[in-house]
């Protein structure tokens, strides 16, 4: 299917990744930001100096859009103080000094043997919320905020009218946001007992009639996904294979276009506006685990890569681990890195501090060498070559937009679709004048929002 | 020692393509045409090319020095402008024609607008028009290859007597054994260079193909109407500066549209204009004029945007 033909294709060489999961040793300390994503900061229920066990609730969610916070290692609360979180801004954090034993909290063993299908959506959402799950498809938000339960449809303002759309398709993507990341491809290639349950739970909550898997043709084989598709006799489960080396097909807006041919209204649109619930396979598995075991999420898989690192691959880390410890666990630097990036090299954020923690939304950790990066430096005038137009996944004219933004004509940029930009960075990548397009667009967006 | 990491906005990777690479690739693509010019018209063609290149670089550097701008000779655009101009000059021009031409191309064509990226018209073509209007006899004085005897280019001959086109062998047109401007006579050499550019992705197919398509369509219709006075399609495609124009001058990034639809229309209309000027205009070859006229219209073509993804009307 050629519903998505724009974007850029990376060569096999630069995107090759070992999809084996590497376990890292327990971190000596973890840093857990209390403010998680959009909601209010969680309220700590433990004090300084208290002993905590792994999985113990250490902060409660004050509102529906906040998340409860759990200790991810056992040890003592060393401090509750301001610390730089994954966005590089100081926010109140709980710091746990590990005791190295990883003692788990006593879990309620009253495990009712109840079939998953007999759960109500509200009961499932309760468990997902208690596990502290998030989704990162558009921006990191608590999963329960993003989910649209079948009995509580969310409305959206489009064209001046409120539109309520029922979720009809649950889109489970085995693509990573960038070809350089590999967590979802790695999970899709393995068998996981919680995947089917997670999908069932998400189907019960959203009431979706159809399930669609999106997989990468360059990875696989997808034994379990194929089995799930074959096992569904009602033929409501289908599979779409797309070229995962083509960036940005893994991002939310393009993947819906590529798999279903639907266009999410932009700007400020959400997959639910076109009747789609979009989650990646890692989220589906986490949902399955949360529903089955009622245990909180304490670790996550991240992709570790970049030319400056000795070992690269998929790494299982405890949430809150400082990136310095992750790098040490991977054998340290092979050479002095030029950039440290949380997220992927195309859309991630560069950091200057190795002590910031891995959080739930962290998908990758990249240490790029000086050879790999290319700075804008003294960028040149746009030469109107149209390469950005050829790659822009949302059909903008990035070169012309960047001229408006650089000349402070934010009104014209807005009229020409500035807020449609999904900041994938394709235009930036191809620009022969090395114009910092995404930089200019973000600057312009902020200027417009502030006025 | 405290280490410092670079912090900047995403994306952190970029392609290796740069302006320098683009210009160097186009220069490499011009080598076959330049070599053929040297073979057909002798050492004089090399002198013309070197003079044009040197003047372009010197003039650009002097202007940038005088106006306190960063020097840009390294991006090879000045060299390219010089070579491009030289290749569309007749082989018999005196030495000062390429010098004045390159100066005009850089000053009037490029620098007065603010340098690379800002000029509305293709600089070598601006210079070509200035030379053509200032010294019409010298700019219309063509010679037979390997000799110094004056001859008419096929398109000039066509203006004199429409039926003369039968006297030209298509093989001669293809290999360049005809009078004409330095780089435009040998269609084969231009096509080899063009294939290289297309392969390296420096130019895209939209403009050249629609340009040639426009010419071919127009020529085919005329030829079907009256084969005696209207030459066949292949004659039009191979003669004059059409191939060099379609593959090297019209797709010049700064002066051509950015959207695929815009590029296709730009090329097609340039092809039609070329044919109109060739058939009924005052000049034998309309390619360069057609490109210049379409350059002026380029900003309009940028209104032909592809549909923005997911655009909703915010009434």
XYZ file of C-alpha atoms in Angstrom:
766
model
C 0.000 0.000 0.000
C 1.379 3.341 -0.946
C -0.674 5.620 1.233
C 2.440 7.220 2.614
C 5.202 7.980 0.151
C 6.933 11.041 1.511
C 9.610 11.314 4.148
C 13.166 10.096 3.898
C 14.645 6.640 3.637
C 17.725 5.833 5.617
C 20.124 3.265 4.301
C 20.246 -0.151 5.889
C 23.696 0.570 7.194
C 22.748 3.432 9.475
C 19.616 1.842 10.888
C 20.900 -1.649 11.616
C 20.420 -2.487 15.238
C 20.733 -5.598 17.374
C 17.270 -6.305 18.667
C 18.446 -8.537 21.527
C 17.396 -7.249 24.940
C 20.279 -6.523 27.285
C 19.583 -6.414 31.020
C 21.418 -3.806 33.037
C 22.459 -4.112 36.678
C 20.375 -2.381 39.329
C 21.146 1.309 39.537
C 22.633 2.655 42.746
C 20.103 5.424 42.876
C 17.065 6.492 40.949
C 15.631 9.928 40.411
C 11.860 10.004 40.019
C 10.280 13.311 38.946
C 7.025 13.972 40.750
C 5.629 16.006 37.904
C 4.756 13.542 35.235
C 3.600 14.936 31.925
C 0.523 17.070 31.595
C -1.156 16.690 34.966
C -0.371 18.123 38.369
C 2.631 16.846 40.256
C 2.055 13.731 42.311
C 1.864 14.073 46.098
C 4.603 12.160 47.910
C 3.302 9.803 50.612
C 6.730 8.899 51.957
C 9.172 11.124 53.783
C 12.887 11.649 53.667
C 14.813 8.752 55.163
C 11.987 6.244 54.872
C 12.705 2.774 53.554
C 10.852 1.771 50.416
C 10.511 -1.473 48.495
C 10.390 -1.937 44.752
C 6.932 -1.234 43.419
C 5.818 0.590 46.530
C 3.510 3.537 45.979
C 5.507 6.605 46.911
C 3.349 9.378 45.486
C -0.341 9.516 44.699
C -2.062 11.165 41.805
C -4.054 14.239 42.856
C -6.107 14.382 39.639
C -7.180 12.077 36.833
C -4.492 13.420 34.544
C -1.664 12.794 36.988
C -0.048 9.468 37.634
C 0.777 7.585 40.800
C 4.500 7.076 41.294
C 6.158 3.905 42.451
C 9.613 3.166 43.762
C 11.575 1.383 41.059
C 14.299 0.024 43.323
C 14.302 -0.819 46.998
C 16.232 1.444 49.353
C 15.808 4.646 51.286
C 14.414 7.969 50.225
C 17.470 10.128 50.178
C 15.902 13.405 49.301
C 12.875 15.144 47.892
C 14.318 18.076 46.037
C 14.464 19.950 42.769
C 16.355 18.046 40.132
C 16.701 18.261 36.387
C 14.194 15.980 34.728
C 14.107 14.615 31.196
C 13.264 17.998 29.724
C 16.297 19.548 31.365
C 14.261 21.802 33.649
C 14.417 21.471 37.423
C 11.345 19.934 38.998
C 10.682 18.265 42.362
C 12.046 14.748 42.344
C 12.244 11.843 44.762
C 15.719 10.413 44.969
C 16.015 6.832 46.171
C 19.361 5.460 47.313
C 19.325 1.769 46.435
C 20.164 -1.022 48.874
C 21.026 -3.377 46.057
C 18.569 -6.076 47.063
C 15.589 -5.203 44.890
C 13.065 -6.333 47.500
C 9.558 -6.194 46.130
C 6.656 -4.802 48.007
C 4.116 -7.271 49.291
C 1.565 -7.521 46.541
C -2.046 -8.330 47.254
C -2.121 -12.031 46.518
C -5.877 -12.093 46.284
C -5.633 -12.730 42.583
C -9.144 -13.386 41.434
C -9.204 -15.877 38.577
C -11.620 -13.844 36.558
C -11.733 -13.966 32.801
C -10.485 -10.762 31.226
C -13.620 -10.412 29.158
C -15.772 -10.062 32.257
C -14.009 -6.871 33.326
C -15.741 -3.560 32.858
C -13.822 -0.791 31.060
C -13.748 1.211 34.290
C -12.120 -1.641 36.199
C -9.463 -2.039 33.519
C -8.780 1.681 33.433
C -8.430 1.622 37.209
C -5.697 -0.995 36.952
C -3.929 0.787 34.097
C -3.947 4.013 36.064
C -2.692 2.277 39.196
C 0.243 0.848 37.241
C 1.228 4.341 36.144
C 1.300 3.642 32.414
C 1.806 6.343 29.827
C 1.603 6.578 26.077
C 3.962 8.616 23.972
C 2.297 8.472 20.593
C 1.609 12.196 20.207
C 3.194 13.556 23.363
C 3.834 11.721 26.615
C 0.545 11.612 28.538
C -0.923 9.162 31.036
C -2.449 6.304 29.132
C -5.765 6.722 30.891
C -5.956 10.334 29.709
C -5.389 9.239 26.153
C -7.802 6.309 26.191
C -11.359 6.892 25.137
C -13.578 4.493 27.046
C -16.532 3.307 25.040
C -19.004 4.631 27.580
C -17.379 8.061 27.909
C -16.675 9.353 24.431
C -14.537 12.475 24.226
C -15.545 15.323 21.994
C -13.307 17.420 19.895
C -13.790 20.824 18.400
C -13.322 20.691 14.647
C -14.515 23.264 12.156
C -16.275 25.016 14.997
C -18.457 22.054 15.818
C -18.115 19.374 18.445
C -17.510 16.003 16.933
C -17.855 12.780 18.851
C -16.347 9.890 17.076
C -16.535 6.319 18.227
C -13.277 4.410 18.196
C -13.599 1.749 15.530
C -10.006 0.644 15.034
C -7.341 -0.191 17.526
C -4.057 0.394 15.751
C -1.170 -1.464 17.342
C 2.079 -0.328 15.806
C 5.188 -2.458 15.868
C 7.081 0.404 14.267
C 9.425 2.570 16.192
C 9.118 6.291 15.974
C 12.427 6.372 14.163
C 14.263 3.630 12.296
C 17.110 4.147 14.751
C 14.959 3.006 17.644
C 14.135 -0.651 17.997
C 12.088 -1.410 21.098
C 8.828 -2.096 19.315
C 10.457 -4.076 16.535
C 12.277 -6.109 19.157
C 9.073 -6.788 21.119
C 7.143 -7.647 17.968
C 9.669 -10.316 17.099
C 9.360 -12.043 20.453
C 6.533 -13.955 22.014
C 4.948 -12.209 24.909
C 2.195 -13.720 26.990
C 0.767 -10.335 27.898
C 0.337 -9.025 24.356
C -2.958 -10.761 23.626
C -4.378 -9.768 27.008
C -3.248 -6.198 26.549
C -4.973 -5.994 23.192
C -8.117 -7.559 24.602
C -8.121 -5.069 27.462
C -7.650 -2.129 25.105
C -10.455 -3.461 22.916
C -12.789 -3.743 25.877
C -11.996 -0.207 26.978
C -12.255 1.467 23.599
C -14.924 -0.767 22.120
C -12.948 -0.966 18.893
C -14.394 -3.421 16.376
C -11.168 -3.868 14.469
C -7.562 -4.384 15.401
C -4.876 -3.482 12.926
C -1.221 -4.316 13.410
C 1.394 -2.278 11.597
C 4.727 -4.004 11.179
C 8.005 -3.202 9.496
C 8.791 -5.241 6.377
C 12.503 -5.063 7.200
C 12.136 -6.809 10.531
C 10.480 -9.952 11.733
C 9.359 -12.718 11.550
C 6.297 -11.769 13.516
C 5.240 -15.190 14.700
C 3.013 -14.089 17.508
C 1.310 -11.292 15.596
C 0.658 -13.614 12.692
C -0.839 -16.127 15.089
C -3.065 -13.482 16.613
C -4.244 -12.481 13.139
C -4.850 -16.104 12.169
C -6.581 -16.935 15.456
C -9.215 -14.271 14.965
C -11.946 -16.148 13.127
C -14.188 -13.115 12.807
C -11.403 -11.542 10.727
C -11.457 -8.314 12.669
C -7.711 -8.465 13.214
C -5.547 -7.530 10.256
C -1.944 -6.736 9.546
C -0.297 -4.070 7.421
C 3.362 -4.240 6.549
C 5.103 -0.984 5.701
C 8.657 0.071 4.983
C 9.938 0.960 8.429
C 13.160 2.455 7.112
C 11.149 5.316 5.736
C 11.117 8.002 8.346
C 8.762 9.360 9.790
C 6.319 6.530 9.160
C 6.565 5.522 12.806
C 5.182 8.817 14.095
C 1.508 8.892 15.025
C 0.133 11.086 12.251
C 1.908 9.346 9.318
C 1.325 5.824 10.636
C -2.438 6.328 10.681
C -2.220 7.595 7.116
C -0.036 4.678 6.078
C -2.113 1.968 7.710
C -5.649 3.239 7.331
C -5.462 6.115 4.872
C -7.070 8.426 7.416
C -5.881 11.940 8.015
C -5.904 13.183 11.556
C -7.109 16.782 11.527
C -4.235 19.120 12.187
C -3.335 21.078 14.158
C -4.239 19.819 17.632
C -5.904 16.717 16.211
C -5.895 13.391 17.957
C -6.174 9.870 16.501
C -9.537 9.562 18.239
C -10.900 12.257 15.931
C -10.709 9.748 13.093
C -11.882 6.850 15.220
C -8.471 5.371 15.872
C -6.867 4.335 19.123
C -3.155 4.201 18.379
C -0.763 2.464 20.743
C 2.545 0.812 20.220
C 3.228 -2.780 21.021
C 5.204 -1.888 24.139
C 2.159 -0.105 25.558
C -0.101 -3.044 24.691
C 2.221 -5.426 26.535
C 2.435 -3.063 29.516
C -1.368 -2.930 29.630
C -1.491 -6.717 29.591
C 0.973 -6.886 32.446
C -0.809 -4.225 34.464
C -4.151 -5.959 34.071
C -2.846 -9.438 34.786
C -0.381 -8.846 37.582
C -1.516 -5.520 39.012
C 2.125 -4.640 39.392
C 3.325 -1.118 38.650
C 5.689 -0.375 35.821
C 9.191 -0.183 37.262
C 11.384 -0.770 34.240
C 11.212 0.021 30.581
C 13.017 -0.899 27.399
C 15.040 1.757 25.689
C 17.215 1.760 22.603
C 20.811 2.642 23.281
C 22.851 3.672 20.295
C 25.229 6.089 18.668
C 28.777 5.890 17.413
C 30.300 6.996 20.691
C 29.044 3.998 22.671
C 30.757 0.622 22.973
C 27.563 -1.439 23.160
C 24.346 -0.630 21.400
C 21.031 -2.395 21.447
C 17.822 -2.670 23.395
C 18.382 -2.242 27.095
C 16.059 -2.927 30.010
C 16.504 -0.198 32.602
C 14.793 0.807 35.800
C 12.824 4.022 35.485
C 14.711 6.814 37.151
C 18.176 5.494 36.381
C 20.549 8.371 35.651
C 21.785 8.119 32.087
C 25.367 7.964 33.318
C 24.628 4.585 34.898
C 22.986 3.300 31.726
C 26.027 4.308 29.730
C 28.358 2.662 32.238
C 26.267 -0.502 32.070
C 26.748 -0.492 28.311
C 30.495 -0.383 28.629
C 30.967 3.352 28.639
C 32.012 5.594 25.800
C 34.192 4.354 22.997
C 35.097 7.915 22.138
C 34.196 11.303 23.460
C 30.589 11.906 22.376
C 29.522 15.151 20.764
C 25.893 14.955 21.725
C 23.867 13.061 24.302
C 20.310 12.580 23.127
C 17.259 11.296 24.938
C 14.896 9.950 22.313
C 15.890 9.230 18.751
C 18.478 11.139 16.705
C 15.768 12.682 14.531
C 13.295 13.893 17.139
C 15.091 13.490 20.459
C 16.372 16.132 22.799
C 20.038 16.910 23.291
C 21.244 17.064 26.880
C 24.380 18.370 28.503
C 24.065 16.559 31.806
C 24.651 12.853 32.368
C 22.815 12.866 35.700
C 19.316 13.325 34.384
C 17.082 10.286 34.804
C 15.476 7.922 32.340
C 11.746 8.433 32.621
C 8.746 6.511 31.396
C 8.640 8.319 28.096
C 12.319 7.808 27.297
C 12.546 5.703 24.158
C 16.186 5.932 23.387
C 19.532 7.118 24.599
C 22.014 8.082 21.936
C 25.587 9.227 22.260
C 26.500 10.572 18.852
C 30.098 11.005 17.851
C 31.486 14.086 16.158
C 31.455 12.305 12.800
C 27.771 11.571 12.982
C 26.390 14.958 13.792
C 26.167 17.885 11.473
C 25.485 21.257 12.947
C 23.620 24.028 11.258
C 26.409 26.442 12.016
C 26.341 29.341 9.621
C 23.373 28.240 7.662
C 22.857 29.676 4.209
C 20.022 31.332 2.426
C 17.258 29.007 1.219
C 18.093 28.128 -2.368
C 14.528 27.133 -3.150
C 15.537 23.654 -4.242
C 12.312 22.068 -3.052
C 13.856 19.062 -1.356
C 11.990 19.851 1.844
C 8.727 19.992 -0.094
C 9.436 16.568 -1.529
C 9.914 15.007 1.907
C 7.456 16.874 4.155
C 4.994 14.256 5.416
C 2.258 16.822 5.995
C 2.714 18.535 2.620
C 3.937 21.905 3.783
C 6.464 24.141 2.033
C 9.063 24.063 4.824
C 11.602 26.233 3.027
C 9.176 29.085 2.564
C 7.827 28.631 6.098
C 11.352 28.855 7.446
C 11.859 32.145 5.614
C 8.710 33.535 7.224
C 9.831 32.317 10.642
C 13.344 33.692 10.280
C 11.897 37.068 9.294
C 9.479 37.070 12.237
C 6.440 36.902 9.979
C 4.725 34.412 12.248
C 1.292 35.413 10.955
C 2.204 34.342 7.435
C 3.824 31.172 8.726
C 0.673 30.333 10.649
C -1.481 30.925 7.579
C 0.761 28.590 5.602
C 0.363 25.744 8.043
C 3.030 26.290 10.695
C 0.950 24.448 13.278
C 0.445 21.482 10.980
C 4.154 20.773 11.267
C 4.767 17.582 13.236
C 8.444 18.485 13.788
C 9.738 15.262 12.295
C 12.870 16.971 11.025
C 12.839 15.574 7.485
C 13.170 19.046 5.951
C 16.070 19.780 8.247
C 17.742 16.513 7.282
C 17.662 17.104 3.535
C 18.305 20.857 3.441
C 21.496 21.585 1.458
C 21.618 25.063 2.985
C 21.596 23.433 6.446
C 18.780 25.632 7.607
C 17.635 24.763 11.129
C 14.022 24.371 10.093
C 12.643 22.643 13.193
C 14.409 25.165 15.379
C 12.791 28.029 13.478
C 9.365 26.376 13.533
C 9.466 25.688 17.260
C 10.584 29.226 17.899
C 7.736 30.565 15.768
C 5.163 28.289 17.392
C 6.206 29.473 20.810
C 6.079 33.114 19.731
C 2.576 32.656 18.337
C 1.371 30.771 21.414
C 2.691 33.413 23.771
C 0.937 36.298 22.055
C 38.177 17.721 33.026
C 34.605 18.687 32.632
C 33.177 17.540 29.340
C 30.793 19.640 27.369
C 28.167 18.246 25.108
C 26.598 20.058 22.232
C 22.990 21.006 22.747
C 20.813 21.881 19.800
C 17.370 21.302 18.404
C 16.494 18.055 16.706
C 17.143 16.545 14.217
C 20.655 15.627 15.178
C 21.436 13.917 11.890
C 21.639 15.570 8.512
C 22.245 14.340 5.021
C 25.646 14.918 3.493
C 24.195 16.964 0.667
C 25.278 20.563 0.853
C 25.257 23.519 -1.502
C 28.912 22.829 -2.332
C 28.145 19.212 -3.151
C 25.225 20.226 -5.360
C 27.279 22.767 -7.285
C 30.242 20.425 -7.633
C 27.971 17.703 -8.964
C 26.509 20.054 -11.554
C 30.058 21.048 -12.541
C 30.941 17.385 -13.010
C 27.783 16.975 -15.056
C 28.980 19.755 -17.368
C 32.327 18.094 -18.057
C 31.120 16.027 -21.078
C 29.690 19.126 -22.742
C 32.866 21.093 -21.997
C 35.092 18.331 -23.365
C 33.032 18.165 -26.549
C 33.286 21.944 -26.892
C 37.055 21.627 -26.631
C 37.111 18.862 -29.222
C 34.811 20.612 -31.703
C 35.975 24.202 -31.426
C 39.505 23.888 -30.183
C 41.516 25.637 -27.515
C 39.546 28.845 -27.925
C 36.594 27.293 -26.142
C 38.794 26.502 -23.156
C 39.954 30.120 -23.039
C 36.341 31.306 -23.056
C 35.429 28.971 -20.208
C 38.439 29.829 -18.070
C 37.957 33.564 -18.587
C 34.289 33.317 -17.616
C 35.009 31.205 -14.538
C 37.884 33.381 -13.351
C 35.945 36.604 -13.865
C 32.922 35.239 -12.021
C 34.958 34.197 -8.997
C 37.013 37.390 -8.883
C 34.008 39.675 -9.287
C 32.069 37.837 -6.596
C 34.979 37.921 -4.162
C 35.606 41.637 -4.757
C 31.942 42.482 -4.172
C 31.808 40.401 -1.011
C 34.980 42.059 0.256
C 33.647 45.529 -0.487
C 30.336 44.827 1.228
C 31.823 42.952 4.188
C 30.055 39.698 3.468
C 31.470 36.241 4.064
C 33.338 34.952 1.019
C 31.373 32.300 -0.833
C 33.706 31.216 -3.629
C 34.016 27.867 -1.882
C 30.442 26.921 -2.676
C 31.420 26.774 -6.389
C 28.366 28.719 -7.471
C 30.440 31.472 -9.087
C 32.478 28.911 -11.019
C 29.308 27.205 -12.122
C 27.798 30.498 -13.247
C 30.920 31.199 -15.295
C 30.995 27.788 -16.961
C 27.289 27.861 -17.649
C 27.603 31.239 -19.337
C 30.612 30.108 -21.380
C 28.749 27.060 -22.617
C 25.909 29.125 -24.083
C 28.236 31.551 -25.911
C 29.147 31.166 -29.603
C 32.650 29.718 -30.053
C 33.910 32.697 -32.032
C 33.378 35.464 -29.486
C 36.307 37.728 -28.637
C 37.909 37.316 -25.201
C 36.150 40.256 -23.610
C 32.666 38.855 -24.227
C 32.940 36.103 -21.568
C 34.649 38.555 -19.221
C 31.892 41.142 -19.488
C 29.274 38.397 -19.484
C 30.546 36.751 -16.305
C 30.792 40.140 -14.629
C 27.223 40.952 -15.594
C 26.032 37.519 -14.471
C 27.549 37.955 -11.029
C 26.790 41.645 -10.491
C 23.463 42.087 -12.226
C 22.298 38.523 -12.079
C 23.309 37.487 -8.589
C 24.867 39.947 -6.185
C 22.502 42.903 -6.520
C 19.722 40.649 -5.245
C 21.722 39.418 -2.269
C 23.635 36.479 -3.618
C 22.809 32.832 -3.879
C 19.215 32.077 -3.061
C 17.740 35.486 -3.732
C 18.032 36.228 -7.422
C 14.851 36.003 -9.482
C 16.497 35.233 -12.845
C 19.045 32.665 -13.846
C 22.333 34.668 -13.711
C 24.029 33.141 -16.799
C 20.900 33.816 -18.811
C 20.719 37.405 -17.595
C 24.272 37.855 -18.848
C 23.440 36.075 -22.082
C 20.535 38.450 -22.750
C 22.675 41.497 -21.946
C 25.373 40.284 -24.354
C 22.825 39.391 -26.993
C 21.258 42.858 -26.882
C 24.591 44.682 -26.676
C 26.565 42.837 -29.339
C 23.940 41.090 -31.508
C 26.295 40.410 -34.448
C 28.997 38.849 -32.306
C 26.476 36.783 -30.409
C 24.963 35.472 -33.667
C 28.244 34.635 -35.345
C 28.578 30.869 -35.345
C 31.239 28.715 -36.992
C 31.466 25.200 -38.365
C 33.144 22.793 -35.953
C 36.879 22.266 -36.521
C 37.003 25.311 -38.845
C 36.639 29.043 -38.572
C 34.178 29.507 -41.407
C 30.937 31.238 -40.595
C 27.833 29.102 -40.676
C 24.231 29.202 -39.581
C 22.966 27.096 -36.727
C 20.143 24.735 -37.685
C 17.575 26.945 -36.023
C 18.929 30.062 -37.760
C 18.736 28.218 -41.038
C 15.181 27.301 -40.218
C 14.323 30.974 -39.818
C 15.763 31.666 -43.285
C 14.005 28.825 -45.005
C 11.750 26.389 -43.123
C 12.434 23.522 -45.498
C 16.210 23.642 -44.847
C 15.909 21.316 -41.881
C 15.973 18.368 -44.253
C 19.601 19.093 -44.987
C 20.630 18.240 -41.415
C 21.400 14.665 -40.486
C 20.011 13.760 -37.094
C 23.278 11.999 -36.274
C 25.159 15.281 -36.684
C 22.720 17.019 -34.376
C 23.094 14.268 -31.838
C 26.890 14.188 -31.871
C 27.387 17.923 -32.266
C 28.789 18.151 -35.768
C 26.865 21.383 -36.356
C 27.455 25.077 -35.727
C 26.178 26.278 -32.412
C 27.011 27.541 -28.948
C 29.894 25.821 -27.151
C 28.125 23.457 -24.829
C 24.828 23.079 -26.612
C 25.896 21.505 -29.908
C 26.553 17.970 -28.699
C 23.263 16.529 -27.481
C 24.926 13.296 -26.423
C 27.362 15.032 -24.063
C 24.580 17.057 -22.463
C 22.478 13.940 -22.008
C 25.350 12.056 -20.358
C 25.816 14.918 -17.901
C 22.076 15.126 -17.309
C 21.858 11.402 -16.618
C 24.593 11.827 -14.026
C 22.724 14.664 -12.328
C 19.483 12.719 -12.273
C 21.297 9.697 -10.890
C 22.866 11.747 -8.118
C 19.522 13.346 -7.356
C 20.816 16.877 -7.824
C 18.083 17.716 -10.325
C 14.687 16.128 -10.336
C 12.948 14.847 -13.419
C 9.908 17.101 -13.237
C 11.198 20.210 -14.992
C 13.388 18.618 -17.718
C 10.831 16.017 -18.701
C 7.882 18.394 -18.789
C 10.036 20.957 -20.623
C 10.989 18.459 -23.324
C 7.433 17.142 -23.282
C 6.030 20.601 -23.949
C 8.398 21.105 -26.863
C 7.739 17.618 -28.227
C 3.971 17.983 -28.018
C 3.970 21.350 -29.741
C 6.412 20.194 -32.415
C 4.460 16.991 -33.026
C 1.233 18.902 -33.586
C 2.911 21.323 -36.003
C 4.678 18.516 -37.837
C 1.397 16.650 -38.198
C -0.206 19.755 -39.682
C 2.442 20.348 -42.316
C 5.541 18.107 -42.427
C 7.076 20.227 -45.224
C 7.666 23.407 -43.286
C 7.541 22.157 -39.677
C 10.480 19.965 -38.704
C 9.945 16.707 -36.828
C 10.005 16.462 -33.046
C 13.513 15.033 -32.876
C 14.946 18.012 -34.770
C 13.467 20.405 -32.236
C 14.628 18.352 -29.279
C 18.222 18.133 -30.478
C 18.748 21.616 -31.847
C 19.631 24.866 -30.158
C 20.108 25.173 -26.440
C 17.082 23.083 -25.576
C 18.765 20.123 -23.897
C 21.239 22.232 -21.956
C 18.405 24.556 -21.000
C 16.039 21.807 -19.972
C 18.532 19.845 -17.900
C 20.919 22.471 -16.562
C 19.383 25.946 -16.739
C 15.654 25.509 -16.123
C 15.980 23.230 -13.047
C 18.379 25.712 -11.443
C 16.966 25.575 -7.893
C 16.777 29.244 -6.956
C 14.753 30.302 -9.967
C 12.461 27.299 -10.348
C 9.334 26.359 -8.395
C 9.436 24.075 -5.375
C 6.268 22.025 -5.641
C 5.979 19.027 -8.000
C 2.893 20.459 -9.690
C 4.581 23.819 -10.032
C 7.675 22.227 -11.542
C 5.679 20.251 -14.080
C 3.719 23.308 -15.179
C 6.846 25.471 -15.179
C 8.636 23.066 -17.485
C 5.680 22.490 -19.750
C 4.938 26.186 -20.213
C 8.639 26.878 -20.811
C 8.556 24.216 -23.532
C 5.506 25.762 -25.189
C 7.072 29.240 -24.993
C 10.279 27.917 -26.525
C 8.361 26.578 -29.483
C 6.330 29.762 -29.930
C 9.514 31.851 -30.005
C 11.226 29.372 -32.341
C 8.311 29.324 -34.771
C 7.031 32.875 -34.726
C 9.464 34.937 -32.654
C 12.269 37.203 -33.783
C 14.996 34.923 -32.456
C 15.999 31.522 -33.797
C 16.112 29.783 -30.426
C 13.591 30.582 -27.745
C 14.875 28.260 -25.006
C 16.770 30.829 -22.969
C 14.114 33.493 -23.307
C 11.450 30.990 -22.363
C 13.358 30.033 -19.214
C 13.847 33.681 -18.248
C 10.164 34.457 -18.746
C 9.178 31.455 -16.686
C 11.693 32.472 -13.981
C 9.678 35.625 -13.545
C 6.585 33.531 -12.958
C 8.236 31.170 -10.466
C 6.779 32.757 -7.301
C 3.318 32.226 -8.767
C 3.923 28.509 -9.227
C 4.661 28.216 -5.534
C 0.979 28.841 -4.910
C 0.325 25.427 -6.443
C 0.862 23.715 -3.140
C 0.071 20.111 -2.491
C -2.910 19.713 -0.189
C -1.786 20.128 3.377
C -2.244 16.989 5.377
C -5.282 16.983 7.621
C -6.040 20.644 7.081
C -9.282 21.660 8.702
C -10.979 24.946 8.056
C -10.793 27.150 11.050
C -13.661 29.428 10.172
